[in-house]
Amino acid sequence: TKSVVFTNIHQCLTSDWKFISERPVCLSVDKGFTSVKIYDRDHCGTSPLMGPAIIQAYDTTIVVPHDAVATAKPDGTIIITIS
């Protein structure tokens, strides 16, 4: 298991991940496009977010792969655990 830590000045403002939209994204050349949910970075939640997903903000985009989980800390840090 590997963890990647993303830090950001943004704070987690709500208890749930704020869903923005869903769109086709190519996460693998072999698998082609898959439908991926997009979440707002400025309104991250406290529950784990299962991939595939994209967390976006005006200044950053975080891709959560198929076999990964994103967890947000109260200070705005996003930790992605890849299994």
XYZ file of C-alpha atoms in Angstrom:
83
model
C 0.000 0.000 0.000
C 1.326 3.428 -0.968
C 0.090 6.823 0.216
C 0.497 10.130 -1.578
C -0.086 13.313 0.431
C -1.368 16.483 -1.246
C -1.390 19.637 0.844
C -3.296 22.750 -0.047
C -4.346 25.997 1.586
C -8.018 25.089 1.074
C -9.977 23.921 4.100
C -12.530 21.098 4.119
C -15.779 23.000 4.599
C -18.499 20.351 4.674
C -19.000 16.816 5.956
C -19.603 15.344 2.465
C -17.724 15.482 -0.820
C -19.524 17.970 -3.079
C -20.398 16.300 -6.381
C -19.998 18.604 -9.416
C -20.597 16.419 -12.463
C -19.734 13.206 -14.223
C -17.859 12.946 -17.507
C -15.880 10.485 -19.635
C -12.169 10.429 -18.775
C -9.347 8.329 -20.228
C -7.507 6.908 -17.209
C -5.867 4.072 -19.148
C -4.889 3.702 -22.787
C -5.839 0.018 -22.612
C -9.277 0.602 -21.068
C -10.125 3.826 -22.905
C -12.703 6.262 -21.579
C -14.707 5.583 -18.427
C -17.347 7.661 -16.675
C -15.762 9.474 -13.714
C -17.398 11.580 -11.002
C -15.950 15.052 -10.415
C -15.846 16.556 -6.898
C -15.195 20.089 -5.621
C -11.826 20.453 -3.847
C -13.111 23.362 -1.768
C -15.901 21.231 -0.268
C -14.213 17.943 0.530
C -15.752 15.443 2.904
C -14.574 13.427 5.854
C -15.643 10.050 4.495
C -13.310 8.109 2.171
C -13.754 8.829 -1.548
C -13.325 5.724 -3.708
C -11.717 6.006 -7.129
C -12.039 6.497 -9.934
C -12.757 10.132 -9.193
C -11.412 13.592 -9.897
C -11.124 16.293 -7.253
C -10.873 19.704 -8.878
C -10.318 23.316 -7.876
C -9.495 26.484 -9.771
C -5.749 25.835 -9.318
C -5.384 22.033 -9.149
C -6.758 18.693 -10.312
C -6.270 15.478 -8.333
C -6.937 12.144 -10.034
C -7.985 9.278 -7.762
C -7.268 6.056 -9.724
C -9.492 2.949 -9.868
C -7.848 1.123 -6.978
C -7.310 4.108 -4.693
C -9.099 5.939 -1.883
C -8.862 9.666 -1.114
C -9.247 10.895 2.452
C -9.369 14.564 3.462
C -7.933 15.891 6.694
C -9.525 18.876 8.511
C -6.595 21.106 7.449
C -7.323 20.478 3.746
C -4.685 17.830 3.155
C -5.801 15.055 0.780
C -4.248 11.626 1.282
C -4.563 9.091 -1.536
C -4.005 5.461 -0.608
C -3.325 3.140 -3.528
C -3.926 -0.556 -2.918
